[in-house]
mmCIF file of C-alpha atoms in Angstrom:
data_model
loop_
_atom_site.group_PDB
_atom_site.id
_atom_site.type_symbol
_atom_site.label_atom_id
_atom_site.label_comp_id
_atom_site.label_asym_id
_atom_site.label_seq_id
_atom_site.Cartn_x
_atom_site.Cartn_y
_atom_site.Cartn_z
ATOM 1 C CA UNK A 1 27.525 9.374 12.582
ATOM 2 C CA UNK A 2 26.238 11.527 10.272
ATOM 3 C CA UNK A 3 25.499 15.098 11.069
ATOM 4 C CA UNK A 4 22.526 16.793 9.389
ATOM 5 C CA UNK A 5 21.412 20.071 9.370
ATOM 6 C CA UNK A 6 22.893 20.627 12.937
ATOM 7 C CA UNK A 7 21.126 17.482 14.516
ATOM 8 C CA UNK A 8 23.453 14.796 15.485
ATOM 9 C CA UNK A 9 21.009 11.500 13.631
ATOM 10 C CA UNK A 10 22.428 8.194 15.089
ATOM 11 C CA UNK A 11 22.086 4.869 13.670
ATOM 12 C CA UNK A 12 18.533 4.174 14.107
ATOM 13 C CA UNK A 13 17.848 7.351 13.160
ATOM 14 C CA UNK A 14 19.680 6.940 9.835
ATOM 15 C CA UNK A 15 17.489 3.667 9.791
ATOM 16 C CA UNK A 16 14.317 5.387 10.052
ATOM 17 C CA UNK A 17 14.840 8.078 7.295
ATOM 18 C CA UNK A 18 15.339 5.643 4.482
ATOM 19 C CA UNK A 19 12.600 3.475 4.906
ATOM 20 C CA UNK A 20 10.573 6.629 5.376
ATOM 21 C CA UNK A 21 7.752 6.213 2.398
ATOM 22 C CA UNK A 22 6.889 3.134 4.584
ATOM 23 C CA UNK A 23 7.202 4.325 8.336
ATOM 24 C CA UNK A 24 4.876 7.676 7.778
ATOM 25 C CA UNK A 25 2.611 5.798 5.901
ATOM 26 C CA UNK A 26 2.170 3.377 8.780
ATOM 27 C CA UNK A 27 2.078 5.237 10.828
ATOM 28 C CA UNK A 28 -0.632 7.777 9.218
ATOM 29 C CA UNK A 29 -2.724 4.618 8.003
ATOM 30 C CA UNK A 30 -5.673 4.639 7.229
ATOM 31 C CA UNK A 31 -6.461 2.100 10.390
ATOM 32 C CA UNK A 32 -5.113 4.997 12.890
ATOM 33 C CA UNK A 33 -6.766 7.632 11.673
ATOM 34 C CA UNK A 34 -10.302 5.501 12.436
ATOM 35 C CA UNK A 35 -8.534 4.079 15.843
ATOM 36 C CA UNK A 36 -7.851 8.064 16.760
ATOM 37 C CA UNK A 37 -11.263 9.053 16.131
ATOM 38 C CA UNK A 38 -12.998 6.383 17.590
ATOM 39 C CA UNK A 39 -14.928 5.102 13.678
ATOM 40 C CA UNK A 40 -12.468 1.934 13.823
ATOM 41 C CA UNK A 41 -15.019 -0.690 12.897
ATOM 42 C CA UNK A 42 -15.770 -3.415 15.555
ATOM 43 C CA UNK A 43 -14.996 -6.422 12.883
ATOM 44 C CA UNK A 44 -11.621 -4.560 12.180
ATOM 45 C CA UNK A 45 -10.392 -4.214 15.460
ATOM 46 C CA UNK A 46 -11.600 -7.528 16.419
ATOM 47 C CA UNK A 47 -9.433 -8.767 13.194
ATOM 48 C CA UNK A 48 -6.356 -6.863 13.959
ATOM 49 C CA UNK A 49 -6.498 -7.919 17.877
ATOM 50 C CA UNK A 50 -6.671 -11.179 16.966
ATOM 51 C CA UNK A 51 -3.624 -11.058 15.008
ATOM 52 C CA UNK A 52 -1.482 -9.025 16.919
ATOM 53 C CA UNK A 53 -2.164 -11.148 19.845
ATOM 54 C CA UNK A 54 -0.224 -13.936 17.832
ATOM 55 C CA UNK A 55 2.493 -12.052 18.518
ATOM 56 C CA UNK A 56 3.065 -12.081 22.271
ATOM 57 C CA UNK A 57 4.665 -14.938 22.549
ATOM 58 C CA UNK A 58 8.046 -14.297 20.020
ATOM 59 C CA UNK A 59 7.577 -10.692 21.885
ATOM 60 C CA UNK A 60 8.040 -12.257 25.017
ATOM 61 C CA UNK A 61 10.523 -14.429 24.040
ATOM 62 C CA UNK A 62 12.251 -11.317 22.649
ATOM 63 C CA UNK A 63 12.637 -9.481 25.738
ATOM 64 C CA UNK A 64 13.453 -12.597 27.523
ATOM 65 C CA UNK A 65 16.712 -13.532 25.715
ATOM 66 C CA UNK A 66 17.026 -8.978 25.503
ATOM 67 C CA UNK A 67 17.144 -9.914 29.096
ATOM 68 C CA UNK A 68 19.567 -12.604 28.451
ATOM 69 C CA UNK A 69 22.001 -10.680 26.473
ATOM 70 C CA UNK A 70 21.932 -7.247 27.593
ATOM 71 C CA UNK A 71 25.491 -5.907 27.713
ATOM 72 C CA UNK A 72 25.154 -4.095 31.544
ATOM 73 C CA UNK A 73 22.848 -5.167 34.444
ATOM 74 C CA UNK A 74 20.905 -1.313 34.093
ATOM 75 C CA UNK A 75 19.967 -2.227 30.499
ATOM 76 C CA UNK A 76 18.743 -6.297 32.294
ATOM 77 C CA UNK A 77 16.409 -4.115 34.665
ATOM 78 C CA UNK A 78 14.578 -2.042 31.929
ATOM 79 C CA UNK A 79 13.813 -5.079 29.995
ATOM 80 C CA UNK A 80 12.872 -6.927 32.847
ATOM 81 C CA UNK A 81 10.519 -4.314 34.270
ATOM 82 C CA UNK A 82 9.113 -3.795 30.798
ATOM 83 C CA UNK A 83 8.040 -7.938 30.474
ATOM 84 C CA UNK A 84 6.932 -7.489 33.649
ATOM 85 C CA UNK A 85 4.327 -4.819 32.760
ATOM 86 C CA UNK A 86 3.451 -6.629 28.456
ATOM 87 C CA UNK A 87 2.209 -9.769 30.501
ATOM 88 C CA UNK A 88 -0.022 -7.023 32.848
ATOM 89 C CA UNK A 89 -1.255 -3.964 31.352
ATOM 90 C CA UNK A 90 -1.072 -5.102 28.001
ATOM 91 C CA UNK A 91 -2.306 -8.844 28.262
ATOM 92 C CA UNK A 92 -5.096 -7.668 30.015
ATOM 93 C CA UNK A 93 -6.285 -5.408 27.407
ATOM 94 C CA UNK A 94 -6.493 -7.887 25.197
ATOM 95 C CA UNK A 95 -8.186 -9.826 27.769
ATOM 96 C CA UNK A 96 -10.753 -7.002 28.204
ATOM 97 C CA UNK A 97 -11.616 -6.336 24.422
ATOM 98 C CA UNK A 98 -11.571 -10.177 23.473
ATOM 99 C CA UNK A 99 -15.018 -10.333 25.570
ATOM 100 C CA UNK A 100 -16.229 -7.301 25.217
ATOM 101 C CA UNK A 101 -15.814 -8.666 20.887
ATOM 102 C CA UNK A 102 -17.305 -12.013 22.115
ATOM 103 C CA UNK A 103 -13.774 -14.020 20.739
ATOM 104 C CA UNK A 104 -14.264 -17.589 21.409
ATOM 105 C CA UNK A 105 -10.653 -18.932 22.919
ATOM 106 C CA UNK A 106 -9.822 -21.030 20.019
ATOM 107 C CA UNK A 107 -9.860 -17.633 18.340
ATOM 108 C CA UNK A 108 -7.658 -16.297 19.796
ATOM 109 C CA UNK A 109 -5.672 -18.828 20.639
ATOM 110 C CA UNK A 110 -5.058 -20.784 17.405
ATOM 111 C CA UNK A 111 -6.973 -17.904 14.175
ATOM 112 C CA UNK A 112 -6.077 -18.555 10.776
ATOM 113 C CA UNK A 113 -2.928 -15.762 10.312
ATOM 114 C CA UNK A 114 -2.895 -13.365 7.491
ATOM 115 C CA UNK A 115 -0.132 -13.708 5.400
ATOM 116 C CA UNK A 116 1.590 -10.384 6.988
ATOM 117 C CA UNK A 117 1.078 -11.701 10.296
ATOM 118 C CA UNK A 118 2.851 -15.106 9.826
ATOM 119 C CA UNK A 119 5.596 -12.804 7.747
ATOM 120 C CA UNK A 120 6.274 -10.779 10.448
ATOM 121 C CA UNK A 121 6.013 -13.310 13.657
ATOM 122 C CA UNK A 122 8.979 -15.541 11.713
ATOM 123 C CA UNK A 123 11.250 -12.201 11.611
ATOM 124 C CA UNK A 124 10.571 -11.967 15.098
ATOM 125 C CA UNK A 125 11.490 -15.678 15.825
ATOM 126 C CA UNK A 126 14.517 -15.315 13.128
ATOM 127 C CA UNK A 127 15.901 -12.203 15.387
ATOM 128 C CA UNK A 128 15.262 -14.258 18.661
ATOM 129 C CA UNK A 129 16.879 -17.345 17.212
ATOM 130 C CA UNK A 130 20.439 -14.858 16.363
ATOM 131 C CA UNK A 131 20.729 -14.475 20.143
ATOM 132 C CA UNK A 132 23.102 -11.327 19.536
ATOM 133 C CA UNK A 133 21.705 -8.437 21.590
ATOM 134 C CA UNK A 134 21.314 -6.230 18.239
ATOM 135 C CA UNK A 135 18.767 -8.027 16.091
ATOM 136 C CA UNK A 136 16.879 -8.541 18.751
ATOM 137 C CA UNK A 137 17.047 -4.521 19.773
ATOM 138 C CA UNK A 138 16.270 -3.871 17.045
ATOM 139 C CA UNK A 139 12.901 -5.577 16.174
ATOM 140 C CA UNK A 140 11.912 -4.368 19.190
ATOM 141 C CA UNK A 141 12.577 -0.560 18.418
ATOM 142 C CA UNK A 142 10.657 -0.791 15.030
ATOM 143 C CA UNK A 143 7.691 -1.737 17.431
ATOM 144 C CA UNK A 144 7.557 -0.229 19.714
ATOM 145 C CA UNK A 145 9.209 3.708 18.143
ATOM 146 C CA UNK A 146 6.832 3.407 15.285
ATOM 147 C CA UNK A 147 3.430 2.695 17.473
ATOM 148 C CA UNK A 148 4.486 5.369 20.069
ATOM 149 C CA UNK A 149 4.543 7.571 16.297
ATOM 150 C CA UNK A 150 1.715 6.755 15.721
ATOM 151 C CA UNK A 151 -0.019 6.800 19.140
ATOM 152 C CA UNK A 152 1.781 10.290 19.106
ATOM 153 C CA UNK A 153 -0.626 11.509 16.521
ATOM 154 C CA UNK A 154 -3.343 11.286 19.622
ATOM 155 C CA UNK A 155 -3.089 14.802 21.044
ATOM 156 C CA UNK A 156 -4.317 15.362 24.010
ATOM 157 C CA UNK A 157 -6.659 12.847 26.174
ATOM 158 C CA UNK A 158 -8.994 15.542 26.654
ATOM 159 C CA UNK A 159 -9.176 14.654 22.641
ATOM 160 C CA UNK A 160 -9.071 10.775 22.599
ATOM 161 C CA UNK A 161 -12.311 8.341 21.365
ATOM 162 C CA UNK A 162 -14.573 7.587 23.932
ATOM 163 C CA UNK A 163 -14.656 3.976 23.778
ATOM 164 C CA UNK A 164 -11.851 2.496 25.805
ATOM 165 C CA UNK A 165 -11.445 -0.162 23.472
ATOM 166 C CA UNK A 166 -10.126 2.574 21.100
ATOM 167 C CA UNK A 167 -8.872 5.080 24.584
ATOM 168 C CA UNK A 168 -7.030 2.159 26.190
ATOM 169 C CA UNK A 169 -4.942 1.078 22.846
ATOM 170 C CA UNK A 170 -4.253 4.328 22.423
ATOM 171 C CA UNK A 171 -2.720 5.141 26.330
ATOM 172 C CA UNK A 172 -1.057 1.695 26.440
ATOM 173 C CA UNK A 173 1.182 3.827 23.712
ATOM 174 C CA UNK A 174 1.175 7.162 24.343
ATOM 175 C CA UNK A 175 1.946 7.825 28.684
ATOM 176 C CA UNK A 176 5.214 9.297 29.313
ATOM 177 C CA UNK A 177 6.448 5.991 30.914
ATOM 178 C CA UNK A 178 5.987 4.234 27.243
ATOM 179 C CA UNK A 179 7.548 7.162 25.856
ATOM 180 C CA UNK A 180 10.832 7.050 27.984
ATOM 181 C CA UNK A 181 11.065 3.157 27.275
ATOM 182 C CA UNK A 182 10.921 4.400 23.393
ATOM 183 C CA UNK A 183 13.205 6.756 23.782
ATOM 184 C CA UNK A 184 16.359 4.642 25.706
ATOM 185 C CA UNK A 185 15.701 1.719 23.799
ATOM 186 C CA UNK A 186 16.329 4.069 20.708
ATOM 187 C CA UNK A 187 19.347 5.057 22.352
ATOM 188 C CA UNK A 188 20.345 1.680 23.466
ATOM 189 C CA UNK A 189 19.972 0.988 19.254
ATOM 190 C CA UNK A 190 22.213 3.221 18.705
ATOM 191 C CA UNK A 191 24.763 2.149 21.851
ATOM 192 C CA UNK A 192 25.299 -1.262 20.347
ATOM 193 C CA UNK A 193 25.422 -0.060 16.600
ATOM 194 C CA UNK A 194 27.733 -2.960 14.755
ATOM 195 C CA UNK A 195 31.082 -2.372 13.534
ATOM 196 C CA UNK A 196 31.048 -5.682 11.645
ATOM 197 C CA UNK A 197 29.727 -5.141 8.243
ATOM 198 C CA UNK A 198 28.060 -8.132 7.800
ATOM 199 C CA UNK A 199 25.945 -7.972 11.689
ATOM 200 C CA UNK A 200 25.114 -4.254 10.387
ATOM 201 C CA UNK A 201 23.683 -4.841 6.741
ATOM 202 C CA UNK A 202 21.893 -7.322 8.849
ATOM 203 C CA UNK A 203 20.296 -5.178 11.404
ATOM 204 C CA UNK A 204 19.597 -3.014 8.399
ATOM 205 C CA UNK A 205 17.782 -5.135 6.708
ATOM 206 C CA UNK A 206 15.768 -6.712 9.555
ATOM 207 C CA UNK A 207 14.768 -2.934 10.242
ATOM 208 C CA UNK A 208 13.789 -2.075 6.845
ATOM 209 C CA UNK A 209 11.557 -5.307 6.457
ATOM 210 C CA UNK A 210 10.026 -4.781 9.681
ATOM 211 C CA UNK A 211 8.645 -1.084 9.240
ATOM 212 C CA UNK A 212 7.360 -2.304 5.638
ATOM 213 C CA UNK A 213 5.461 -5.364 7.451
ATOM 214 C CA UNK A 214 3.999 -3.135 9.865
ATOM 215 C CA UNK A 215 2.881 -1.175 7.207
ATOM 216 C CA UNK A 216 1.160 -4.394 6.032
ATOM 217 C CA UNK A 217 -0.116 -5.316 9.252
ATOM 218 C CA UNK A 218 -2.179 -2.608 9.424
ATOM 219 C CA UNK A 219 -3.272 -2.935 5.280
ATOM 220 C CA UNK A 220 -4.437 -6.489 5.961
ATOM 221 C CA UNK A 221 -6.385 -4.897 8.763
ATOM 222 C CA UNK A 222 -8.084 -2.850 6.901
ATOM 223 C CA UNK A 223 -8.742 -5.509 4.111
ATOM 224 C CA UNK A 224 -10.573 -8.171 6.310
ATOM 225 C CA UNK A 225 -13.088 -5.917 8.085
#
């Protein structure tokens, strides 16, 4: 580990720093700005949620593989708990919004995918197919950490937008349980930092590409709206 400015920088922090431009652009994206102030148009949110919902299958599979490949029971139980939450609260949010925004079943299940959606889904499935713990955790970490960062910009709940379709998406990524999960995931990633140079390079490349695609996904949402 490197010591920079008196602070210990783990592998996660090193990788996040190495792609700071894309990370900061995603966290400070215009899509996020409009979500946080409640000005996001329904057409943009509708497109974003339909595309984002297409990741659910791969994301659930990643969590399941994390349960299977984690090095300890305590780690398995964390992933199992998050898997249960995702299947209930987060899925309910999608379904509620789809009803409010009048998204037909066919569009929910098999929409035309943007390039960013296809590329991100492919990245998730490549990580899944490695069946190796560091690769699995890498994709989960980027997705959850970056979302936690943009949601933290919302500040106190009293200042959140009033519409549930905006406020609930913020709450799902800005609450003590979620913040604790992200912190744990970061620590877990640092704890399994690969010693093998080939695996380490692969993990680093996956991390960087995942961050780039998070930014591209927000770009595509704004462009489509």
